[in-house]
XYZ file of C-alpha atoms in Angstrom:
696
model
C 57.862 -3.757 -8.511
C 58.876 -5.003 -11.935
C 61.381 -3.000 -13.928
C 61.200 -5.073 -17.105
C 60.958 -1.875 -19.170
C 64.133 -0.596 -17.518
C 65.696 -3.962 -18.254
C 64.761 -3.781 -21.942
C 66.147 -0.275 -22.232
C 69.415 -1.208 -20.530
C 69.787 -4.166 -22.900
C 69.489 -1.792 -25.830
C 71.840 0.684 -24.188
C 74.380 -2.012 -23.343
C 74.242 -3.431 -26.863
C 75.298 -0.036 -28.162
C 77.954 0.476 -25.449
C 79.748 -2.872 -25.970
C 79.947 -2.409 -29.743
C 83.143 -0.368 -29.211
C 85.970 -2.252 -30.988
C 88.142 -0.089 -33.234
C 89.773 -1.246 -36.474
C 93.043 0.344 -37.352
C 92.795 0.000 -41.090
C 91.637 0.836 -43.547
C 90.296 4.298 -42.601
C 86.705 4.467 -43.738
C 84.188 7.312 -43.921
C 82.501 7.818 -40.554
C 80.149 10.237 -38.803
C 78.463 10.822 -35.475
C 74.895 9.570 -35.052
C 72.816 10.972 -32.168
C 70.442 8.525 -30.497
C 67.902 8.714 -27.685
C 66.830 5.661 -25.695
C 63.759 6.272 -23.488
C 63.346 4.645 -20.088
C 59.765 3.739 -19.262
C 58.232 5.376 -16.200
C 57.878 3.684 -12.819
C 55.176 4.991 -10.520
C 55.112 4.771 -6.722
C 51.560 5.234 -5.417
C 51.273 6.123 -1.743
C 47.846 4.467 -1.601
C 49.512 1.133 -2.360
C 52.322 1.542 0.161
C 50.627 3.366 3.040
C 49.557 0.160 4.796
C 53.062 -1.244 4.664
C 54.464 -0.728 8.184
C 58.012 -1.149 6.891
C 57.655 2.075 4.955
C 57.639 4.087 8.178
C 54.497 5.964 7.249
C 51.955 6.457 10.051
C 48.455 7.798 9.880
C 47.805 10.481 12.503
C 44.992 12.784 13.506
C 41.227 12.396 13.508
C 40.746 12.415 9.706
C 39.208 9.141 8.505
C 40.984 7.756 5.437
C 39.131 5.797 2.778
C 40.350 4.746 -0.656
C 37.919 2.999 -3.003
C 39.302 2.035 -6.388
C 38.564 -0.312 -9.211
C 38.561 -0.777 -12.946
C 35.545 0.056 -15.051
C 34.797 -2.576 -17.659
C 36.724 -1.888 -20.861
C 34.846 -0.170 -23.648
C 35.789 -1.759 -26.972
C 35.118 -0.458 -30.457
C 32.856 -2.831 -32.383
C 31.653 -2.891 -35.979
C 28.430 -1.170 -34.959
C 30.548 1.790 -33.875
C 32.295 1.972 -37.253
C 29.250 2.025 -39.514
C 28.625 4.453 -42.332
C 24.988 4.812 -43.333
C 23.955 3.512 -46.709
C 22.564 5.621 -49.523
C 20.123 5.426 -52.422
C 20.890 7.557 -55.463
C 19.917 7.520 -59.113
C 21.807 8.747 -62.152
C 20.747 8.926 -65.801
C 23.150 8.711 -68.684
C 21.811 9.779 -72.090
C 23.155 8.766 -75.458
C 23.825 12.407 -76.229
C 25.079 13.242 -79.677
C 24.981 10.181 -81.922
C 28.199 9.843 -83.851
C 28.332 8.024 -87.189
C 31.293 7.492 -89.423
C 29.422 7.866 -92.701
C 26.156 7.532 -94.623
C 26.508 6.405 -98.213
C 24.145 7.533 -101.013
C 24.198 6.475 -104.632
C 22.544 7.699 -107.799
C 20.407 5.105 -109.476
C 21.249 6.610 -112.888
C 24.148 8.485 -114.422
C 23.843 11.598 -116.559
C 24.267 10.307 -120.164
C 25.503 12.445 -123.090
C 22.297 11.727 -125.002
C 20.328 13.256 -122.084
C 22.180 16.564 -121.977
C 22.988 16.993 -125.729
C 20.273 15.081 -127.642
C 21.000 17.029 -130.866
C 24.268 15.144 -131.300
C 22.237 12.216 -132.589
C 22.300 13.954 -135.997
C 26.100 13.955 -136.049
C 26.917 10.312 -135.374
C 30.008 9.388 -137.357
C 31.135 13.008 -137.633
C 33.659 15.206 -135.927
C 31.842 17.844 -133.938
C 33.129 20.792 -131.942
C 31.449 20.922 -128.553
C 31.519 24.610 -127.611
C 32.263 26.023 -124.189
C 28.868 25.967 -122.582
C 26.924 24.973 -119.480
C 23.955 22.637 -119.571
C 21.572 21.475 -116.867
C 19.511 18.354 -116.433
C 16.888 16.894 -114.176
C 17.867 16.404 -110.465
C 19.198 13.014 -109.421
C 17.742 10.993 -106.565
C 20.411 9.705 -104.146
C 19.225 6.463 -102.582
C 20.679 5.215 -99.259
C 20.568 1.853 -97.503
C 21.895 3.476 -94.280
C 19.108 5.838 -93.213
C 15.659 7.123 -93.966
C 15.720 10.315 -91.884
C 18.003 12.159 -89.470
C 18.407 15.390 -87.546
C 21.986 16.294 -88.391
C 23.688 18.946 -86.312
C 27.018 18.717 -88.077
C 28.704 16.597 -90.719
C 31.005 16.592 -93.700
C 29.510 16.259 -97.180
C 31.639 14.793 -99.943
C 30.417 14.898 -103.543
C 32.340 12.922 -106.164
C 31.981 13.425 -109.900
C 33.234 10.775 -112.318
C 33.560 12.367 -115.782
C 33.147 9.736 -118.500
C 32.074 12.363 -121.077
C 34.349 13.072 -124.096
C 35.070 16.641 -123.035
C 36.514 18.291 -119.892
C 34.242 19.728 -117.220
C 35.133 22.813 -115.250
C 35.011 26.589 -115.016
C 34.044 28.472 -118.151
C 32.734 31.902 -118.998
C 29.176 30.786 -118.209
C 30.093 29.054 -114.934
C 33.266 30.751 -113.688
C 33.087 28.828 -110.347
C 33.008 25.481 -112.070
C 30.463 22.733 -111.502
C 27.710 23.882 -109.126
C 26.045 21.276 -106.891
C 23.087 21.569 -104.490
C 21.626 18.920 -102.168
C 18.003 18.792 -100.983
C 16.099 16.191 -99.042
C 13.034 14.349 -100.309
C 10.755 17.104 -98.990
C 12.694 19.804 -100.796
C 14.486 21.028 -97.672
C 17.787 22.619 -98.616
C 20.810 20.801 -97.199
C 23.891 22.376 -98.776
C 25.409 23.745 -101.962
C 28.999 23.724 -103.160
C 31.034 23.809 -106.320
C 34.015 22.065 -107.839
C 36.343 24.756 -109.194
C 38.842 22.327 -110.708
C 38.728 21.056 -114.248
C 37.804 17.385 -114.552
C 39.271 15.816 -117.692
C 37.519 13.009 -119.606
C 37.964 9.817 -117.582
C 38.891 11.828 -114.508
C 37.324 12.389 -111.099
C 36.659 15.520 -109.123
C 35.415 15.952 -105.596
C 34.609 18.534 -102.992
C 34.278 18.199 -99.202
C 32.703 20.739 -96.897
C 31.626 20.661 -93.243
C 28.066 21.788 -92.797
C 25.658 22.451 -89.941
C 22.215 21.800 -91.377
C 20.307 22.738 -88.200
C 17.695 21.063 -86.062
C 15.223 19.901 -88.701
C 14.749 16.434 -90.121
C 16.560 15.523 -93.326
C 14.727 12.740 -95.104
C 15.955 10.309 -97.738
C 16.249 10.018 -100.605
C 18.384 13.096 -101.110
C 18.161 15.046 -104.325
C 21.164 16.461 -106.189
C 20.838 19.443 -108.485
C 23.845 20.137 -110.724
C 25.105 21.727 -113.930
C 27.443 20.366 -116.581
C 29.962 23.088 -117.516
C 32.022 22.275 -120.643
C 35.397 23.740 -119.768
C 36.377 24.738 -123.346
C 35.675 24.097 -127.039
C 36.411 20.459 -127.728
C 36.284 18.526 -131.039
C 35.002 14.984 -130.648
C 34.123 12.124 -132.963
C 30.494 11.312 -132.246
C 29.845 7.597 -132.342
C 26.790 5.654 -131.328
C 28.700 4.189 -128.403
C 29.721 7.627 -127.156
C 26.294 9.137 -127.733
C 24.468 6.358 -125.835
C 26.964 5.529 -123.068
C 29.246 8.479 -122.351
C 28.101 9.764 -118.932
C 28.792 11.716 -115.777
C 28.244 9.825 -112.485
C 27.699 11.425 -109.070
C 28.090 10.153 -105.510
C 27.272 11.886 -102.227
C 28.631 10.697 -98.867
C 27.799 12.168 -95.453
C 30.819 11.675 -93.154
C 31.721 12.222 -89.505
C 28.118 12.870 -88.589
C 26.794 14.231 -85.335
C 23.059 13.717 -85.113
C 20.433 14.128 -82.405
C 17.903 11.763 -84.023
C 18.219 9.162 -86.710
C 16.142 6.450 -88.293
C 18.561 4.071 -89.854
C 21.267 1.541 -89.280
C 23.323 2.599 -86.287
C 26.932 1.802 -85.620
C 28.012 1.048 -82.041
C 27.686 4.040 -79.718
C 29.700 4.543 -76.538
C 28.904 6.468 -73.360
C 31.577 7.188 -70.767
C 30.248 9.034 -67.743
C 31.000 9.393 -64.051
C 28.825 9.540 -60.986
C 29.568 10.103 -57.319
C 28.003 8.455 -54.300
C 28.342 10.726 -51.296
C 29.693 9.324 -48.032
C 26.891 10.034 -45.631
C 27.034 12.223 -42.547
C 29.778 14.583 -43.684
C 32.508 11.981 -43.065
C 35.695 11.918 -45.131
C 37.648 8.674 -45.404
C 41.398 8.382 -45.930
C 41.433 4.598 -45.758
C 39.696 1.659 -44.185
C 38.689 -1.985 -44.478
C 35.040 -2.943 -44.896
C 33.869 -5.830 -42.727
C 30.382 -6.129 -44.212
C 28.115 -4.317 -46.616
C 27.478 -4.203 -50.312
C 26.334 -2.259 -53.345
C 23.573 -3.016 -55.842
C 22.925 -1.484 -59.253
C 19.460 -1.527 -60.843
C 19.516 -0.451 -64.491
C 16.816 0.297 -67.065
C 17.343 1.332 -70.675
C 15.214 3.269 -73.177
C 17.808 2.711 -75.901
C 16.452 0.665 -78.839
C 19.725 -1.258 -78.993
C 21.222 -3.913 -76.791
C 24.113 -2.583 -74.715
C 26.940 -3.769 -72.482
C 27.325 -1.791 -69.255
C 30.577 -1.678 -67.268
C 30.854 -0.041 -63.862
C 34.019 0.489 -61.792
C 34.627 2.157 -58.417
C 38.400 2.785 -58.248
C 38.333 4.004 -54.618
C 37.119 0.549 -53.545
C 39.895 -2.027 -53.842
C 39.249 -5.761 -53.600
C 41.423 -8.045 -51.445
C 43.279 -8.834 -54.684
C 44.061 -5.122 -55.134
C 41.771 -4.576 -58.113
C 39.025 -1.918 -58.327
C 35.474 -2.887 -57.561
C 33.875 -3.488 -60.973
C 31.049 -5.308 -62.694
C 29.537 -5.914 -66.126
C 26.021 -6.637 -67.328
C 24.142 -6.787 -70.602
C 21.032 -4.683 -71.122
C 18.607 -5.760 -73.854
C 17.058 -3.083 -76.060
C 14.512 -1.101 -74.047
C 15.214 -3.538 -71.198
C 16.606 -3.712 -67.679
C 19.153 -5.575 -65.575
C 20.961 -5.559 -62.256
C 24.285 -6.217 -60.583
C 25.390 -6.527 -56.958
C 28.729 -6.811 -55.168
C 29.546 -7.950 -51.646
C 32.102 -5.430 -50.324
C 33.328 -7.493 -47.368
C 37.125 -7.367 -47.374
C 37.291 -4.379 -49.708
C 39.490 -1.462 -48.719
C 38.792 2.229 -49.218
C 41.580 4.426 -50.515
C 41.955 7.491 -52.684
C 43.146 6.154 -56.035
C 44.127 9.602 -57.322
C 45.855 11.086 -54.272
C 46.943 8.468 -51.769
C 46.557 9.646 -48.202
C 44.017 12.341 -49.043
C 40.452 12.012 -47.752
C 37.461 11.380 -49.991
C 33.890 12.484 -49.292
C 32.330 10.390 -52.058
C 32.964 7.323 -54.179
C 33.727 8.007 -57.838
C 31.897 5.629 -60.197
C 32.985 5.198 -63.814
C 30.159 4.110 -66.119
C 30.885 2.851 -69.645
C 28.135 1.801 -72.056
C 28.704 0.276 -75.489
C 25.662 -0.337 -77.703
C 25.338 -3.041 -80.284
C 25.340 -2.239 -83.993
C 21.996 -2.434 -85.734
C 21.557 -4.258 -89.042
C 18.040 -2.878 -89.375
C 16.520 0.552 -89.198
C 15.899 1.800 -85.644
C 15.011 5.217 -84.283
C 17.804 6.386 -81.986
C 17.584 9.735 -80.208
C 20.152 11.674 -78.228
C 17.653 11.707 -75.358
C 17.558 7.906 -75.164
C 19.149 6.956 -71.860
C 19.922 4.427 -69.220
C 18.922 4.990 -65.629
C 21.097 3.467 -62.904
C 19.992 3.268 -59.298
C 22.877 2.852 -56.843
C 21.845 1.169 -53.588
C 24.623 1.130 -50.980
C 23.971 -0.858 -47.811
C 25.243 0.300 -44.449
C 29.007 -0.226 -44.539
C 30.525 -1.725 -41.388
C 34.276 -1.178 -41.107
C 36.851 -3.222 -39.232
C 39.175 -0.232 -39.354
C 38.887 3.295 -40.655
C 41.065 6.377 -40.960
C 39.667 9.745 -41.860
C 37.930 12.871 -40.696
C 34.728 11.922 -38.932
C 31.729 14.098 -38.232
C 30.661 14.417 -34.618
C 29.082 11.238 -33.272
C 28.791 9.330 -30.016
C 29.866 6.005 -28.552
C 27.833 4.666 -25.669
C 29.671 3.877 -22.431
C 27.906 0.776 -21.158
C 26.638 0.893 -17.605
C 29.157 -0.507 -15.147
C 28.269 -1.654 -11.622
C 30.403 -2.946 -8.777
C 29.087 -4.057 -5.407
C 30.750 -4.317 -1.988
C 33.515 -1.878 -2.798
C 34.085 -1.039 0.897
C 33.342 -2.400 4.371
C 32.528 0.286 6.945
C 32.221 -1.932 10.018
C 33.416 -0.142 13.148
C 32.670 3.305 11.784
C 30.215 5.358 13.828
C 28.556 6.891 10.836
C 28.648 10.296 12.509
C 31.963 11.261 10.902
C 31.762 13.464 7.835
C 34.573 14.007 5.423
C 35.702 17.518 4.720
C 37.694 16.762 1.610
C 37.459 14.186 -1.147
C 38.840 13.404 -4.556
C 37.728 11.272 -7.488
C 40.454 10.329 -9.931
C 39.751 8.639 -13.265
C 42.754 7.215 -15.112
C 41.727 6.617 -18.708
C 43.919 4.573 -21.040
C 42.758 5.401 -24.541
C 43.817 3.285 -27.529
C 41.586 5.282 -29.862
C 43.518 7.638 -32.110
C 40.868 10.360 -32.308
C 41.566 14.063 -32.688
C 38.621 15.284 -30.642
C 37.345 12.916 -27.968
C 35.241 14.130 -25.073
C 33.349 12.295 -22.374
C 30.114 12.755 -20.485
C 29.972 10.432 -17.471
C 27.763 9.935 -14.452
C 29.516 8.263 -11.497
C 27.079 7.150 -8.793
C 27.443 5.715 -5.318
C 24.904 3.767 -3.253
C 24.842 2.833 0.417
C 23.384 -0.623 0.913
C 22.332 -1.771 4.390
C 23.159 -5.238 5.660
C 19.702 -6.426 4.660
C 20.304 -5.341 1.066
C 18.175 -2.213 1.126
C 19.676 0.886 -0.520
C 19.325 3.697 2.006
C 21.178 6.533 0.306
C 22.769 7.555 -2.989
C 24.765 10.366 -4.564
C 26.253 11.016 -7.942
C 29.031 12.944 -9.644
C 28.346 14.343 -13.105
C 31.339 14.774 -15.409
C 30.564 16.814 -18.512
C 32.492 17.569 -21.688
C 35.788 16.213 -20.399
C 38.599 16.013 -22.968
C 40.273 12.609 -23.447
C 43.808 12.525 -24.848
C 44.404 10.382 -27.913
C 46.472 7.217 -27.695
C 47.704 7.843 -24.137
C 46.617 8.058 -20.518
C 44.372 10.851 -19.283
C 43.995 11.662 -15.592
C 40.752 13.353 -14.609
C 40.949 14.676 -11.054
C 37.788 16.009 -9.435
C 37.156 17.469 -6.020
C 34.497 19.612 -4.376
C 31.046 19.226 -2.927
C 29.928 16.455 -5.302
C 32.815 14.248 -4.221
C 32.386 15.022 -0.527
C 28.670 14.279 -0.725
C 29.412 10.978 -2.444
C 31.901 9.954 0.255
C 29.613 10.993 3.084
C 26.971 8.418 2.132
C 29.608 5.721 2.790
C 29.164 4.103 -0.634
C 29.114 0.306 -0.717
C 28.259 0.065 -4.442
C 29.295 2.213 -7.379
C 28.013 2.506 -10.928
C 28.742 4.647 -13.945
C 27.481 5.192 -17.489
C 27.842 7.826 -20.160
C 28.948 8.547 -23.681
C 32.021 9.423 -25.702
C 31.703 12.208 -28.272
C 34.229 12.077 -31.109
C 35.029 14.095 -34.220
C 37.924 15.127 -36.446
C 40.850 13.021 -37.585
C 40.482 9.428 -36.448
C 42.354 6.166 -36.979
C 40.332 3.483 -35.259
C 39.977 -0.311 -35.489
C 37.509 -2.790 -34.118
C 38.869 -3.979 -30.787
C 40.494 -0.686 -29.823
C 39.765 -0.120 -26.166
C 39.251 2.592 -23.635
C 40.131 1.381 -20.141
C 39.234 3.393 -17.083
C 40.323 2.998 -13.523
C 38.792 5.009 -10.725
C 39.977 6.013 -7.280
C 37.695 7.657 -4.726
C 39.692 8.883 -1.756
C 39.939 11.276 1.151
C 43.171 12.993 2.125
C 45.601 11.174 4.425
C 47.372 13.049 7.204
C 50.686 11.279 7.812
C 54.151 11.770 9.210
C 57.264 10.123 7.818
C 59.651 9.022 10.594
C 62.651 6.854 9.838
C 61.124 5.348 6.742
C 62.762 2.269 5.315
C 63.801 2.543 1.654
C 61.478 1.250 -1.029
C 63.239 -1.208 -3.336
C 62.110 -1.990 -6.855
C 62.657 -5.649 -7.776
C 66.148 -6.003 -9.304
C 66.667 -7.573 -12.743
C 69.559 -9.514 -14.259
C 70.729 -9.159 -17.851
C 72.129 -12.601 -18.822
C 74.432 -13.583 -21.666
C 71.376 -14.766 -23.528
C 69.744 -11.371 -22.981
C 72.873 -9.592 -24.199
C 73.599 -11.908 -27.132
C 76.877 -13.112 -28.645
C 77.231 -10.057 -30.893
C 76.715 -7.862 -27.867
C 79.510 -9.596 -25.907
C 81.950 -9.453 -28.834
C 81.262 -5.796 -29.588
C 83.554 -2.967 -28.489
C 82.573 0.351 -26.974
C 85.116 2.604 -28.613
C 82.591 3.992 -31.086
C 80.536 5.661 -28.357
C 81.436 9.341 -28.452
C 79.319 10.270 -25.458
C 76.502 8.893 -23.339
C 74.336 10.949 -21.048
C 71.674 9.722 -18.653
C 68.847 12.209 -18.084
C 66.657 11.311 -15.098
C 63.365 13.008 -14.310
C 61.261 12.640 -11.188
C 57.699 13.949 -11.039
C 56.578 14.128 -7.409
C 52.921 14.922 -6.722
C 53.288 14.588 -2.945
C 54.576 16.789 -0.116
C 57.296 14.211 0.659
C 60.825 14.648 -0.687
C 63.537 12.044 -0.989
C 66.235 10.446 -3.087
C 66.313 7.764 -5.790
C 69.334 5.517 -6.404
C 69.863 3.662 -9.695
C 72.178 0.624 -9.305
C 74.059 -1.151 -12.119
C 76.378 -4.065 -11.255
C 78.333 -6.598 -13.287
C 79.988 -8.113 -10.203
C 78.807 -11.744 -9.865
C 79.983 -11.874 -6.257
C 77.879 -8.984 -4.985
C 75.070 -10.442 -2.897
C 73.242 -7.232 -1.952
C 72.617 -5.046 -4.968
C 71.383 -2.096 -2.881
C 74.318 -2.121 -0.436
C 76.488 0.793 -1.558
C 79.558 -0.600 0.225
C 82.395 -1.202 -2.235
C 80.765 0.439 -5.233
C 83.387 3.187 -5.422
C 86.313 0.723 -5.647
C 84.739 -1.813 -7.994
C 85.004 -1.050 -11.718
C 82.282 -3.570 -12.486
C 79.460 -1.559 -10.918
C 78.176 1.943 -10.287
C 75.117 3.780 -8.997
C 73.621 7.228 -9.527
C 71.687 9.385 -7.091
C 68.757 11.646 -8.033
C 67.297 14.186 -5.591
C 63.512 14.270 -5.332
C 61.995 17.638 -4.424
C 58.688 17.705 -2.521
C 55.645 19.262 -4.159
C 54.564 22.665 -2.910
C 51.622 22.501 -0.522
C 48.603 24.751 -0.986
C 48.219 26.468 2.390
C 44.445 26.701 1.986
C 43.804 22.997 1.385
C 46.953 21.388 2.791
C 47.282 19.385 -0.447
C 50.174 19.104 -2.836
C 48.295 20.125 -5.973
C 51.100 20.903 -8.423
C 53.760 18.245 -9.022
C 57.403 19.090 -8.374
C 59.764 18.125 -11.198
C 63.399 17.210 -10.520
C 65.791 16.618 -13.406
C 69.457 15.675 -13.421
C 71.956 14.675 -16.111
C 74.869 12.245 -15.744
C 77.716 11.823 -18.205
C 78.654 8.130 -18.261
C 82.397 7.359 -18.243
C 84.185 4.680 -20.256
C 84.558 2.564 -17.141
C 80.859 2.791 -16.459
C 80.089 1.784 -20.029
C 82.361 -1.276 -19.771
C 80.254 -2.666 -16.947
C 77.934 -3.934 -19.655
C 80.662 -6.236 -21.064
C 80.163 -8.641 -18.172
C 78.300 -11.864 -18.783
C 75.545 -10.828 -16.367
C 74.511 -7.316 -15.343
C 72.043 -6.596 -12.536
C 70.029 -3.393 -12.292
C 67.760 -1.987 -9.619
C 66.087 1.156 -8.272
C 65.788 2.214 -4.588
C 63.648 5.075 -3.296
C 64.276 6.889 0.010
C 61.503 9.018 1.544
C 62.708 11.828 3.758
C 61.281 12.459 7.200
C 58.644 15.169 7.507
C 58.976 17.608 10.436
C 55.200 17.722 10.829
C 52.186 15.816 9.537
C 51.433 16.217 5.871
C 48.302 15.410 3.947
C 48.531 12.722 1.320
C 45.864 11.578 -1.055
C 45.525 8.095 -2.459
C 46.344 9.394 -5.897
C 49.598 11.101 -4.835
C 52.513 9.529 -6.583
C 56.211 9.645 -7.387
C 57.073 8.867 -10.991
C 60.545 8.119 -12.319
C 61.249 8.558 -16.031
C 64.367 9.123 -18.076
C 66.213 8.696 -21.296
C 69.715 8.027 -22.572
C 71.173 10.450 -25.083
C 74.178 9.141 -27.044
C 76.426 10.000 -29.919
C 77.749 6.982 -31.803
C 80.552 7.042 -34.353
C 79.241 5.218 -37.435
C 81.526 3.774 -40.118
C 80.343 3.248 -43.658
C 80.263 -0.550 -44.051
C 79.753 -0.242 -47.802
C 83.234 1.161 -48.111
C 84.772 -1.907 -46.430
């Protein structure tokens, strides 16, 4: 038997032991570091050794012994097993509130002095006192090149007054609140009213800004401005023809920071930023994974009367270049377009909280419309519709929390598993056992198996004359390790009693919960169908594991030059699990003596500092008096403190190691099964004094 795992462990152990040189100065910071070095298990199966006459085991009694074993074809995870169903979803993104910076309006005419005080024509060339008074005039139309109509929900209105009259304008006894201003639309719908309480001197400018909420009705251009002209105080002026004909008051109205639901006009660029989520189908939640094949397609249509650029990004899908999945397309006004992306090679990961599962893919949608240099009708209900078509996504690896699903166990068949020549056929077995040893590479939280194991008896002519089956239901499979399923009872006995020549099995694996699985991960299953063996151990020869040699090349130059003084303690913990009614002893041999020819000969070990061995007692398993079987394994554990001399054995240029197993005689026959075993495991526990190299 190979003990390469023991060899590897001893190399690691020896490398630590030999590194034991001490340096006198300087004294550096140091501490103790605990370390555990596991020793891989070695298993001794009685079914493999029972036919070896040198073992001293004899089969006695009338019980017929049969052991049928084999390996079921490996079940590998393929891309079809790691597929997430595609989806088809649609999202609409409306323009919403239209935002405009401003709408300019201008008066075609100014209010001229001759219009509001025509009587001054009789006083040209004279000094005249203009009394404190308030005059009114006809409303002014405010033309706009920016819009013809709009439904304004909110905006700021700024009215500017440029006073080019020869007297100040402002509050007086007739108009104590100053200049009063009212705005109406072309249909006479009231928009707003406000006043300018400040005095506006000749040649000066006054303004007022207020935020208004006109409502939900249409406001149509041109706007109309009603106003008064309040002379702030008595003012003496020289009336000239130039002043009478050209002195004026000019008005301007600007709508700013507008929020509208409908507008007919020139529209500045509008922007939509929205999100959408595509659910991961089946209730699965993904932590991470790599997509082998699959893709996504976007089909877009627009009812917006403006051309627009659409950008889409899916940050939880990362390209092989580590950039989010993204795409851009241009949509013509009231038009459509599409975009597709091959997701092969993309990885899935939570971009907000790494390591946390996601149940949907977040999609960021950004739309930027073009500006219009002509009048268009834009409504807040104008929208784009995006259809997200996700193909089935096949993963090469995936980690996450998976909803319950099944993997098919392909049918396995094996013929001529046993030859029953010489058997009378009238012998029936009283006991039987089916053992399945499952090596599971799948890291799955909940993995259960349903399996049907069948046997067939085929006559020499090829005709199947009998059959039986064993049904295994809802059997739990351990994750990432070996699971032993041991079955006995009537189903097994019935299967053995047909003298099966062929076997077959098929079934399914049911998985759910946390999973970390890749294509190629395997589940391997070996089976053993056996009856109990009734044997007696008499003068059994020891069973020797093949010895190994640790060479200088294995140890390495650094290993040979190292000292062992930094090892504070080293303890070997050995553990024997014996699922048989046979006790015994195990000897572990370690020798650095190049002249020793027989590693397992204990002669001279006590006087030679270059070698040592350790003995471990192996207790027999307790036998169930009702069945005669050892059903619960006996566990023997022992600890050895390794001395300095024993550690120095590993300084030799070549170190040999080996394991010998002695089986004790049994005073009476005992029943063994083919699956009975003795397993040796262990570990080294050490404390190493570590010095801080950075301080050197």
